[in-house]
Short mmCIF file of C-alpha atoms (C1' of nucleotides) in Angstrom, two decimals:
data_model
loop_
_atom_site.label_atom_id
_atom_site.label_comp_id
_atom_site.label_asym_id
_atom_site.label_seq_id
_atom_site.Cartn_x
_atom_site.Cartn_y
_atom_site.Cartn_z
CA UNK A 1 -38.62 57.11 30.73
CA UNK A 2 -39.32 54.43 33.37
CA UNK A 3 -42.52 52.59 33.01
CA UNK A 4 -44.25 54.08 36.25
CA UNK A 5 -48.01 53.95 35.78
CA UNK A 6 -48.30 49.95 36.30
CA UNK A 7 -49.48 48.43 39.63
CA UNK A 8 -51.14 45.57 39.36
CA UNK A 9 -51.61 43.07 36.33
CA UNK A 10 -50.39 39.90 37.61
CA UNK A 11 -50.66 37.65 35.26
CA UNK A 12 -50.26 39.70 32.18
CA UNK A 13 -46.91 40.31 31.17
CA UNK A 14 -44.88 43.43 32.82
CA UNK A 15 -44.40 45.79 29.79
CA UNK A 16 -40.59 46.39 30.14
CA UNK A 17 -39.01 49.33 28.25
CA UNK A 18 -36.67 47.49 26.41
CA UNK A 19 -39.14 45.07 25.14
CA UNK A 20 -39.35 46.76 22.03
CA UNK A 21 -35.58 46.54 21.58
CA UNK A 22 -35.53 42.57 22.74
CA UNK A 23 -38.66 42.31 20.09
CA UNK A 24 -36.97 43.84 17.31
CA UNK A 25 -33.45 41.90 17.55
CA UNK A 26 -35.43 39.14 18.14
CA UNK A 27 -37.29 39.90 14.43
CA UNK A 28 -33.70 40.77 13.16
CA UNK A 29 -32.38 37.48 14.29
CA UNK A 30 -35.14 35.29 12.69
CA UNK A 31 -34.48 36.99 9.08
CA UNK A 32 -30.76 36.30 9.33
CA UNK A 33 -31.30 33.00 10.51
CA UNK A 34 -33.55 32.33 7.40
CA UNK A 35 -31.85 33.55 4.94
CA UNK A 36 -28.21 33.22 5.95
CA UNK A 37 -27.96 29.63 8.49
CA UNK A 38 -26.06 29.71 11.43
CA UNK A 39 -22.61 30.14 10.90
CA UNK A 40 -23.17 33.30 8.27
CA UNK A 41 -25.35 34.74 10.32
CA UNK A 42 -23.52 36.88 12.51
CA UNK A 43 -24.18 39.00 15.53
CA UNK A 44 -23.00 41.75 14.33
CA UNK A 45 -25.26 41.79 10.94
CA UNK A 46 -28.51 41.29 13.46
CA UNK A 47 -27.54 43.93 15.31
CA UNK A 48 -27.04 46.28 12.31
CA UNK A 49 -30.28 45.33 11.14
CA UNK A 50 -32.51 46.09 14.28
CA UNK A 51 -30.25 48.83 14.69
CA UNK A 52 -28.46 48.73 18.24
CA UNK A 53 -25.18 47.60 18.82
CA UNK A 54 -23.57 44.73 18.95
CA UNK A 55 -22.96 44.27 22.47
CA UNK A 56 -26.43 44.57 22.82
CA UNK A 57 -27.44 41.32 21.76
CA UNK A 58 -24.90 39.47 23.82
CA UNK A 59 -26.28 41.34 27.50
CA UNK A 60 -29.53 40.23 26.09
CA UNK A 61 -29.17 36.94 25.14
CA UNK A 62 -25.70 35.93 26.35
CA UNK A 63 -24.32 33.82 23.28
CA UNK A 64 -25.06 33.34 19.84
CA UNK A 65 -26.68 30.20 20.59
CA UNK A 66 -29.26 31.67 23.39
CA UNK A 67 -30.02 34.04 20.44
CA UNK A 68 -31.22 31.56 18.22
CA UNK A 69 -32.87 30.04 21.17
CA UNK A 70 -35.21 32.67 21.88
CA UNK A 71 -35.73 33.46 17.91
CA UNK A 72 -36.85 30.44 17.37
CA UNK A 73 -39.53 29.25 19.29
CA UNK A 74 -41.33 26.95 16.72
CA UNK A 75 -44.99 26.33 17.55
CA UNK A 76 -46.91 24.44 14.35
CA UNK A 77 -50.55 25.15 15.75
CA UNK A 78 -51.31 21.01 14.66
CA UNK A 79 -53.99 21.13 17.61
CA UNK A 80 -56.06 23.63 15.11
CA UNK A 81 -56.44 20.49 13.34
CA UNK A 82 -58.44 18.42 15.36
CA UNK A 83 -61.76 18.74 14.11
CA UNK A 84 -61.17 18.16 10.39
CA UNK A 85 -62.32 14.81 9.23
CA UNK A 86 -59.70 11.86 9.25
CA UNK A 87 -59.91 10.97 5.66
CA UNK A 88 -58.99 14.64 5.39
CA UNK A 89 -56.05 15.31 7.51
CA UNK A 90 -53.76 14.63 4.40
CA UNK A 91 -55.06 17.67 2.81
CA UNK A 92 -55.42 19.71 5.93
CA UNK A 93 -51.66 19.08 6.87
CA UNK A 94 -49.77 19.87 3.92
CA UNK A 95 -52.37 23.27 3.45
CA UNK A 96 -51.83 24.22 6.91
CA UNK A 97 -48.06 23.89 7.04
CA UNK A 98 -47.87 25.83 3.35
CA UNK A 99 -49.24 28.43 5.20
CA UNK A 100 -47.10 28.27 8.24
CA UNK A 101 -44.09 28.49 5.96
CA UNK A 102 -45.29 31.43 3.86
CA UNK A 103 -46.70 33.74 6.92
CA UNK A 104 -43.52 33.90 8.57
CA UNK A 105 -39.71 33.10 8.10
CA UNK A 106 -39.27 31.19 11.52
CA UNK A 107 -39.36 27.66 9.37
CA UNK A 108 -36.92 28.48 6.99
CA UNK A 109 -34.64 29.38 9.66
CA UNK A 110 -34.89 26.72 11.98
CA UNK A 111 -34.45 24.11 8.68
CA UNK A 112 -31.74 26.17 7.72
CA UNK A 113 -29.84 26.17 10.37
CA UNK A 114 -31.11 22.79 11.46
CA UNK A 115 -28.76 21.55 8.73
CA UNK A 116 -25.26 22.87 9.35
CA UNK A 117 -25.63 23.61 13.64
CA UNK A 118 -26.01 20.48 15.68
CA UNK A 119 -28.23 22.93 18.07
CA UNK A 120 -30.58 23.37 15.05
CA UNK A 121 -30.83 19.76 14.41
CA UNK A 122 -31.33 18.75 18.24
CA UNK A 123 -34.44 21.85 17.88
CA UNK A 124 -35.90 20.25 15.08
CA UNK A 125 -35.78 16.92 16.22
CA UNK A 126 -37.90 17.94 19.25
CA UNK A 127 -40.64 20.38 17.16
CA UNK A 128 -40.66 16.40 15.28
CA UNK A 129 -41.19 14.50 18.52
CA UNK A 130 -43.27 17.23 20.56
CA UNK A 131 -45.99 18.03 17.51
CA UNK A 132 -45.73 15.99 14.57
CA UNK A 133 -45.42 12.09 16.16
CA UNK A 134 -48.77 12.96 18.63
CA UNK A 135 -50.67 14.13 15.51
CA UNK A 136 -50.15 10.67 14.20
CA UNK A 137 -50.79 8.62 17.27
CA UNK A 138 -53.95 10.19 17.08
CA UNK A 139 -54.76 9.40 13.58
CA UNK A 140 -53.11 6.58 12.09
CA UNK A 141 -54.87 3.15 12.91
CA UNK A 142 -52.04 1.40 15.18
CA UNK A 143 -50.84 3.51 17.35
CA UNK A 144 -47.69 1.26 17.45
CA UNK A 145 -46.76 2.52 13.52
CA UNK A 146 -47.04 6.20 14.65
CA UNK A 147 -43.36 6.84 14.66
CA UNK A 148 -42.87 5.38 11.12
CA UNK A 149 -45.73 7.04 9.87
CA UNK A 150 -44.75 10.44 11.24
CA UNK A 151 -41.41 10.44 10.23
CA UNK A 152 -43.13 9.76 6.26
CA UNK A 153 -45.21 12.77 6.41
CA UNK A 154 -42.24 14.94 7.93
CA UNK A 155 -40.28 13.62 5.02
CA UNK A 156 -42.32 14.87 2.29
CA UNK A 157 -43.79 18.14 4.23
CA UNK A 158 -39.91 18.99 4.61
CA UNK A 159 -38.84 17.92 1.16
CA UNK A 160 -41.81 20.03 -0.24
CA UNK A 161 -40.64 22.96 1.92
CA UNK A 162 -36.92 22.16 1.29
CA UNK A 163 -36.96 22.50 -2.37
CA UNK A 164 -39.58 25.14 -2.36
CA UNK A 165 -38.53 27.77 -0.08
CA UNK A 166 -34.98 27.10 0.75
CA UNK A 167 -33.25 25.39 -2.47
CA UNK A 168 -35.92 27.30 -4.78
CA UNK A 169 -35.86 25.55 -6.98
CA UNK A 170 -38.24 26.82 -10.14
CA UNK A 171 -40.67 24.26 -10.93
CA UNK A 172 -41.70 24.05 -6.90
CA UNK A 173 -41.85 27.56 -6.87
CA UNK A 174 -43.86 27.58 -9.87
CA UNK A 175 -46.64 25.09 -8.44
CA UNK A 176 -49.97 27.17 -6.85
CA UNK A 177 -50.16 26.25 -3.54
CA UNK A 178 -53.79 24.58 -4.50
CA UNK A 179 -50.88 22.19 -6.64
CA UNK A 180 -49.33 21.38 -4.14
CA UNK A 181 -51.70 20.37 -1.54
CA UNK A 182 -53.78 18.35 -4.43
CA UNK A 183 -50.71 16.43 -5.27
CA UNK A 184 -49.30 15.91 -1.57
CA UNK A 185 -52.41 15.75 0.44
CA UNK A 186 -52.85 11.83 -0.90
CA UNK A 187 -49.46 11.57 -0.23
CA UNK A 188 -49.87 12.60 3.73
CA UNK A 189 -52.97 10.86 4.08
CA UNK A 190 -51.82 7.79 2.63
CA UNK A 191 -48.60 7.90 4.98
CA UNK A 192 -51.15 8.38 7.81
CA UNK A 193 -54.06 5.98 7.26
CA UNK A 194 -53.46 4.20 4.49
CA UNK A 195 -52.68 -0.03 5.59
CA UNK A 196 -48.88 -0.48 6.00
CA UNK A 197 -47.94 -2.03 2.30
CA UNK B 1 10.26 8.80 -8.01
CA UNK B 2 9.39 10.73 -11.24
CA UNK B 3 6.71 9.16 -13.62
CA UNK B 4 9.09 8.31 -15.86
CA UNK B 5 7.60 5.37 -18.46
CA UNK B 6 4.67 7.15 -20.11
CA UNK B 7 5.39 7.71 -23.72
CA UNK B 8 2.37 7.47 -25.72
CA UNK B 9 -0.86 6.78 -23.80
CA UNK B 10 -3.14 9.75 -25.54
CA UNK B 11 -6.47 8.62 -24.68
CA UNK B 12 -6.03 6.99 -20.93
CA UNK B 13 -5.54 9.55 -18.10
CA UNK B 14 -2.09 10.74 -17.78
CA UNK B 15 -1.03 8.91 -14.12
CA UNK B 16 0.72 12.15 -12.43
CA UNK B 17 2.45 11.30 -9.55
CA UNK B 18 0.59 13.82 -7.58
CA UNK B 19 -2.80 12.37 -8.27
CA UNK B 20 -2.48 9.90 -4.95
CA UNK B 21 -2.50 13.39 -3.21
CA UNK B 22 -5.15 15.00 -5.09
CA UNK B 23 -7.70 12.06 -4.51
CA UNK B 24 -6.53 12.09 -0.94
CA UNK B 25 -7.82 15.53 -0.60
CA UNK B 26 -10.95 15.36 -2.42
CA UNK B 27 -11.79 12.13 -0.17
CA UNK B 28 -11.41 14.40 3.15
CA UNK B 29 -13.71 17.20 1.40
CA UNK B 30 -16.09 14.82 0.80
CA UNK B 31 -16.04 14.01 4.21
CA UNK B 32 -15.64 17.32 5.74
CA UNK B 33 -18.45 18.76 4.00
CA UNK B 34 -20.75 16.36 4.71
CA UNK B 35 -20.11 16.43 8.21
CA UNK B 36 -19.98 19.97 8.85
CA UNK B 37 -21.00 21.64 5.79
CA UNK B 38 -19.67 24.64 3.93
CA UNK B 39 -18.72 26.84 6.49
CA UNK B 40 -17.33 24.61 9.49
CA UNK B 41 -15.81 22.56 6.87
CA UNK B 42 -12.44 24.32 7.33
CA UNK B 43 -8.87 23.91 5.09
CA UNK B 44 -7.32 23.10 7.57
CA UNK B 45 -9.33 20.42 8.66
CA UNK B 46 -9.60 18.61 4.80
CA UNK B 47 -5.79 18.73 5.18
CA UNK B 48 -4.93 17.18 8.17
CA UNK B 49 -7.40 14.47 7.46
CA UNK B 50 -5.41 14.07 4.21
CA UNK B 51 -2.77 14.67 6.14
CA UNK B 52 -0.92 16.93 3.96
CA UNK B 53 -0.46 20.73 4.71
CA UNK B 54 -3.22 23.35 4.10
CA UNK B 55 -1.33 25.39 1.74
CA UNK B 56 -1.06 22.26 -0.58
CA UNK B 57 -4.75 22.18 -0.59
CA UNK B 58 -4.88 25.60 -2.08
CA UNK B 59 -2.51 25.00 -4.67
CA UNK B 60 -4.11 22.21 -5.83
CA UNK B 61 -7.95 23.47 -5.90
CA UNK B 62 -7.29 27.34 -5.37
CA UNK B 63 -9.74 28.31 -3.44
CA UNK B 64 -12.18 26.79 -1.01
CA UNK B 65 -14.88 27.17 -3.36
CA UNK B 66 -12.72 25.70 -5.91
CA UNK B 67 -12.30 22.60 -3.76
CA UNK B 68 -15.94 21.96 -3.20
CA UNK B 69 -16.64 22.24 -6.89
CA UNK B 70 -14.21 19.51 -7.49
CA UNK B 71 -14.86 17.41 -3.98
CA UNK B 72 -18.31 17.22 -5.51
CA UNK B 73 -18.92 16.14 -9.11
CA UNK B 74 -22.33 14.33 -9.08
CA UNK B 75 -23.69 11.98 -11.21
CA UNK B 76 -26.70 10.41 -10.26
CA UNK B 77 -26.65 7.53 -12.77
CA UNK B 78 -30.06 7.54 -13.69
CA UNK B 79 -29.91 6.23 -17.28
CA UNK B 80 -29.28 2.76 -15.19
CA UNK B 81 -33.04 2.98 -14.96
CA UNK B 82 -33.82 3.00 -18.34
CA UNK B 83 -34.95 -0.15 -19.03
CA UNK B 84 -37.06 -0.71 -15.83
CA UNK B 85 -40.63 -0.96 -17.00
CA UNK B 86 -42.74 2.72 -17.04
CA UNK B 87 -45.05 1.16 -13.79
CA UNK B 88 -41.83 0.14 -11.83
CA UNK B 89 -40.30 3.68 -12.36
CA UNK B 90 -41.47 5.05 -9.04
CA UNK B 91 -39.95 1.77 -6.95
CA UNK B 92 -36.67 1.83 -8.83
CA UNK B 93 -35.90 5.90 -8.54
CA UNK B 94 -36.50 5.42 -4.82
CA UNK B 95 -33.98 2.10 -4.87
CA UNK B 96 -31.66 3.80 -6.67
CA UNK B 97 -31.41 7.14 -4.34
CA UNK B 98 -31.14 5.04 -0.68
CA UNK B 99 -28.13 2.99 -2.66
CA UNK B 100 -26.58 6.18 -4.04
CA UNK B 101 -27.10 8.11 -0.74
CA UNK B 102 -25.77 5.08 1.57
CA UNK B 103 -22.54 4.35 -0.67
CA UNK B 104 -20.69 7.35 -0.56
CA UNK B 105 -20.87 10.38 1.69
CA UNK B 106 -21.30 12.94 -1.80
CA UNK B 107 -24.99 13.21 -1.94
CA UNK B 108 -25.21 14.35 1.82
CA UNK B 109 -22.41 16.64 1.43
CA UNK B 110 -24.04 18.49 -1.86
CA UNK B 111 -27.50 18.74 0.45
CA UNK B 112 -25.89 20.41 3.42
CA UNK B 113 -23.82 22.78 1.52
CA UNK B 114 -26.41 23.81 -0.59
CA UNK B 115 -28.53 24.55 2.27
CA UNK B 116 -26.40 27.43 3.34
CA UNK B 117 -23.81 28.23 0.50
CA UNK B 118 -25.03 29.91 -2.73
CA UNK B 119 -22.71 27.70 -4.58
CA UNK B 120 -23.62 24.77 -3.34
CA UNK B 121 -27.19 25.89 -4.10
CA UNK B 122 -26.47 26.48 -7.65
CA UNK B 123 -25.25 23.02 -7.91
CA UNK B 124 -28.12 21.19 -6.50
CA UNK B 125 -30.59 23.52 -9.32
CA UNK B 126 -28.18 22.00 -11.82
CA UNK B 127 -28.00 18.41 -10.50
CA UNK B 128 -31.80 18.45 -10.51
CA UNK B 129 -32.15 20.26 -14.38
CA UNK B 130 -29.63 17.94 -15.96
CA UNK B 131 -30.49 14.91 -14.11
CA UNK B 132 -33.66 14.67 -12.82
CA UNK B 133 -35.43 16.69 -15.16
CA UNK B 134 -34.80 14.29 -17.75
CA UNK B 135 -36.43 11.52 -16.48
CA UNK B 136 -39.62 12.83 -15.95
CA UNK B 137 -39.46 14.01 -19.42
CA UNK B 138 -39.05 10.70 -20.78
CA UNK B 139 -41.11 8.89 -18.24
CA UNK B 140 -44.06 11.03 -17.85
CA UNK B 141 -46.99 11.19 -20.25
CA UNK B 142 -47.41 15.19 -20.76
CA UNK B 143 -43.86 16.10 -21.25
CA UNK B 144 -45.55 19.90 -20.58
CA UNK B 145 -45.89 18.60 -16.93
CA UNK B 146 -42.45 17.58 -16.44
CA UNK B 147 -40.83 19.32 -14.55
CA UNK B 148 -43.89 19.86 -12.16
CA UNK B 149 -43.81 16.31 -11.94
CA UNK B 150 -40.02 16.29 -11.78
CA UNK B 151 -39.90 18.47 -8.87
CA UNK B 152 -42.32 16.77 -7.19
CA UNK B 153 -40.01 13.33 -6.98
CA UNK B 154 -37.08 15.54 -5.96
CA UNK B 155 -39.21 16.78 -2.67
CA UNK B 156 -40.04 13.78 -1.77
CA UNK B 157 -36.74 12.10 -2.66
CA UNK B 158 -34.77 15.06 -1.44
CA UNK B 159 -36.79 15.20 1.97
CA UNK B 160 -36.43 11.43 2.94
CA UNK B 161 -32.90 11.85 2.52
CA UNK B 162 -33.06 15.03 4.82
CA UNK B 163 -34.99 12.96 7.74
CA UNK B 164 -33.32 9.80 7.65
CA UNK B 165 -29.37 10.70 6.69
CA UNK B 166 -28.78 14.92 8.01
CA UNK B 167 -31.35 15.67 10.32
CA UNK B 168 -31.52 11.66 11.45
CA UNK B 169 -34.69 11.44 13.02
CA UNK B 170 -34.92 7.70 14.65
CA UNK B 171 -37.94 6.56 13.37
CA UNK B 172 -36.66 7.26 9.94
CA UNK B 173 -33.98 5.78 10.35
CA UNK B 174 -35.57 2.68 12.02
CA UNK B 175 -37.28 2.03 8.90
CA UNK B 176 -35.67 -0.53 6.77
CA UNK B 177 -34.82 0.29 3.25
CA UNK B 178 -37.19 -1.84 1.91
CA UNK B 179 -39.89 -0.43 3.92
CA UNK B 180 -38.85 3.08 2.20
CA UNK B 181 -39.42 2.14 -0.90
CA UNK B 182 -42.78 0.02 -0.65
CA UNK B 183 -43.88 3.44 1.23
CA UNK B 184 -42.65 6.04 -1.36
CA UNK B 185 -42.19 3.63 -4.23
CA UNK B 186 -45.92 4.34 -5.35
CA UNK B 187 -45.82 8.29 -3.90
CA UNK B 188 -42.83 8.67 -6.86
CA UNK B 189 -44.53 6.59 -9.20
CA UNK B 190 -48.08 8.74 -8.93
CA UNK B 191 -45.44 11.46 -9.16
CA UNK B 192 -44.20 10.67 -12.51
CA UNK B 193 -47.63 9.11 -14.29
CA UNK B 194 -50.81 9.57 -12.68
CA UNK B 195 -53.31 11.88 -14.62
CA UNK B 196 -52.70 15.26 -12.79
CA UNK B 197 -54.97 15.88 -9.55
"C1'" DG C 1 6.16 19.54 -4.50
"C1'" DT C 2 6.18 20.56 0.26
"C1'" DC C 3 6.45 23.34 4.06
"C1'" DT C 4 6.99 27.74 7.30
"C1'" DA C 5 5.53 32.09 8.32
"C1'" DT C 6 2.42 35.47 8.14
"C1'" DA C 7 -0.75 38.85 6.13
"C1'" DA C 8 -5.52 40.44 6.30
"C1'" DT C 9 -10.09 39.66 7.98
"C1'" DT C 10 -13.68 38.47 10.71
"C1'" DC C 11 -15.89 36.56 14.51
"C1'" DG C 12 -17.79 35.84 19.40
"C1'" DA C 13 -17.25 37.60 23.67
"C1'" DT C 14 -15.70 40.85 27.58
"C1'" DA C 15 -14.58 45.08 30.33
"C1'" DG C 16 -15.83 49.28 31.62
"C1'" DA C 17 -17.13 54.33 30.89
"C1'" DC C 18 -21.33 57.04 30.80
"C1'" DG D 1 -29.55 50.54 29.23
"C1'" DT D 2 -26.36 51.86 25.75
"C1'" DC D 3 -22.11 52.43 23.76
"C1'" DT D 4 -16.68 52.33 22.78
"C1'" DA D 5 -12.81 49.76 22.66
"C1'" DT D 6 -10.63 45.71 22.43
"C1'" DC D 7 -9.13 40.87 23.32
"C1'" DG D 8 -8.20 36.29 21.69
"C1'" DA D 9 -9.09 33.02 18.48
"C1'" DA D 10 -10.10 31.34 14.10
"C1'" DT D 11 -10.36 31.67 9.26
"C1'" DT D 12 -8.84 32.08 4.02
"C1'" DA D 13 -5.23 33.19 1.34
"C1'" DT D 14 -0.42 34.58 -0.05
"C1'" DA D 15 4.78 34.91 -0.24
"C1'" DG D 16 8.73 32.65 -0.36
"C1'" DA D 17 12.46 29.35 1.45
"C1'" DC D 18 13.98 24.66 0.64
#
DNA sequence: GTCTATAATTCGATAGAC
DNA sequence: GTCTATCGAATTATAGAC
């Protein structure tokens, strides 16, 4: 079935007919990722799950490393948090990433394999510099401190998420979310606004 | 050159003449998995950095799973802080982890394995329960809340590690280790003994 | 105790028929 | 676009000579 009834939609994107295979490796990949890190997660257990073969994935995305590529393309949706009020960004942060790291498995993957795959550590390096540091250059009093005071808040978002969602371990699981953004959200803010001590 | 004068030393470790050997290996793991975690963390590779033969490596530990368990025996040392006075608790845990982490190569190893190995996992739950957990219970004032409070410290502590010694973001590691602590010093300390949020 | 040789898998990647 | 078949390399682990 070729896609024949499409003439002109310039800038929307050209509905291919194997999008919905590329979509659904794609989906595969991510949940492997997450739950397995790089090295375990194999093409060949990707491909079983979105249910194509394996040779599929390589004409698609060439390597194992373009794979995770396109799976992970992290966007953290910080600009959303531009109106909230600057003694409440502390809050606002750790609530909004919470969510980000419930709604969909792309975090846990990209920290996973950020870990063991030097690929995955150069990726999360740059989500760091590209959307964290100009959240805080915006905030935090002297611009100058931004770095430092980024890097604090990724510290303690990641540890939260780290010991939480990837190490489980059972008191962080136990915690409401509501817990954890009243404990961390002083935390944040403090990191971002507070005078250096 | 056999071990020959030993005759009656019951208490003090028996000096085999293969221990040289055995510590030679466990100091590669160490390495190894800290570098390249469980999986890329080959044998082969402990053994020529030991620079004995792989097959020695598996008579000696068994298994690969047998040599991380014994590469990586953890003890935090946390009844050093015992005597540090209940408002200086925070300041002193934090100390205490940048010396541990910076000395040897064992705490960064047990983090990246137990990212991605179940194992390795499993011993990072039971570092935290036997270790950690402790603390808070004799530090903080609702010994109910402990191990909220407990896992709380361990994000934090747990995540600044992850920034500034695996995932090595510059600006945390362009902070000095005193500026760590004056930063999270108090976070840990609200941590442990602040009336809950 | 140490080493050689190799078994038994598993992986990423490629070639080519249809 | 999809699949079969397979290559070449790497791994853990074992068997056995010395």
């Amino acid at each position: 079935m070729t896609a024949t009834t499409q003439q002109n939609q310039p800038p929307a994107p050209p509905p291919r007919r194997s999008d919905a295979t590329r979509t659904a490796i794609l989906a595969a990949a991510r949940e492997r990722f997450a739950a397995d890190g790089y090295e375990r997660a194999t093409i060949r257990a990707v491909a079983r799950d979105a249910r194509i073969d394996p040779s599929m994935v390589m004409r698609y995305f060439g390597s194992k490393e373009g794979l995770f590529d396109a799976a992970v393309a992290l966007d953290l949706r910080l600009p959303e948090l531009a109106r909230v009020p600057r003694e409440e960004v502390g809050r606002a942060l750790v609530d909004h990433f919470l969510h980000l790291w419930e709604e969909s498995e792309e975090l846990t993957a990209v920290l996973r394999v950020g870990v063991t795959n030097e690929a995955g550590t150069e990726r999360l390096r740059a989500i760091f510099r590209d959307q964290m540091l100009p959240v805080a250059r915006q905030v935090c009093p002297d611009p100058e401190q931004a770095p430092a005071r980024a890097a604090l808040c990724a510290s303690q978002l990641l540890g939260v998420a780290l010991t939480r969602y990837v190490l489980r371990f059972a008191p962080a699981q136990a915690l409401a979310r509501e817990e954890v953004v009243a404990w961390l959200g002083p935390t944040v803010q403090r990191y971002l606004t507070a005078p250096a001590p």
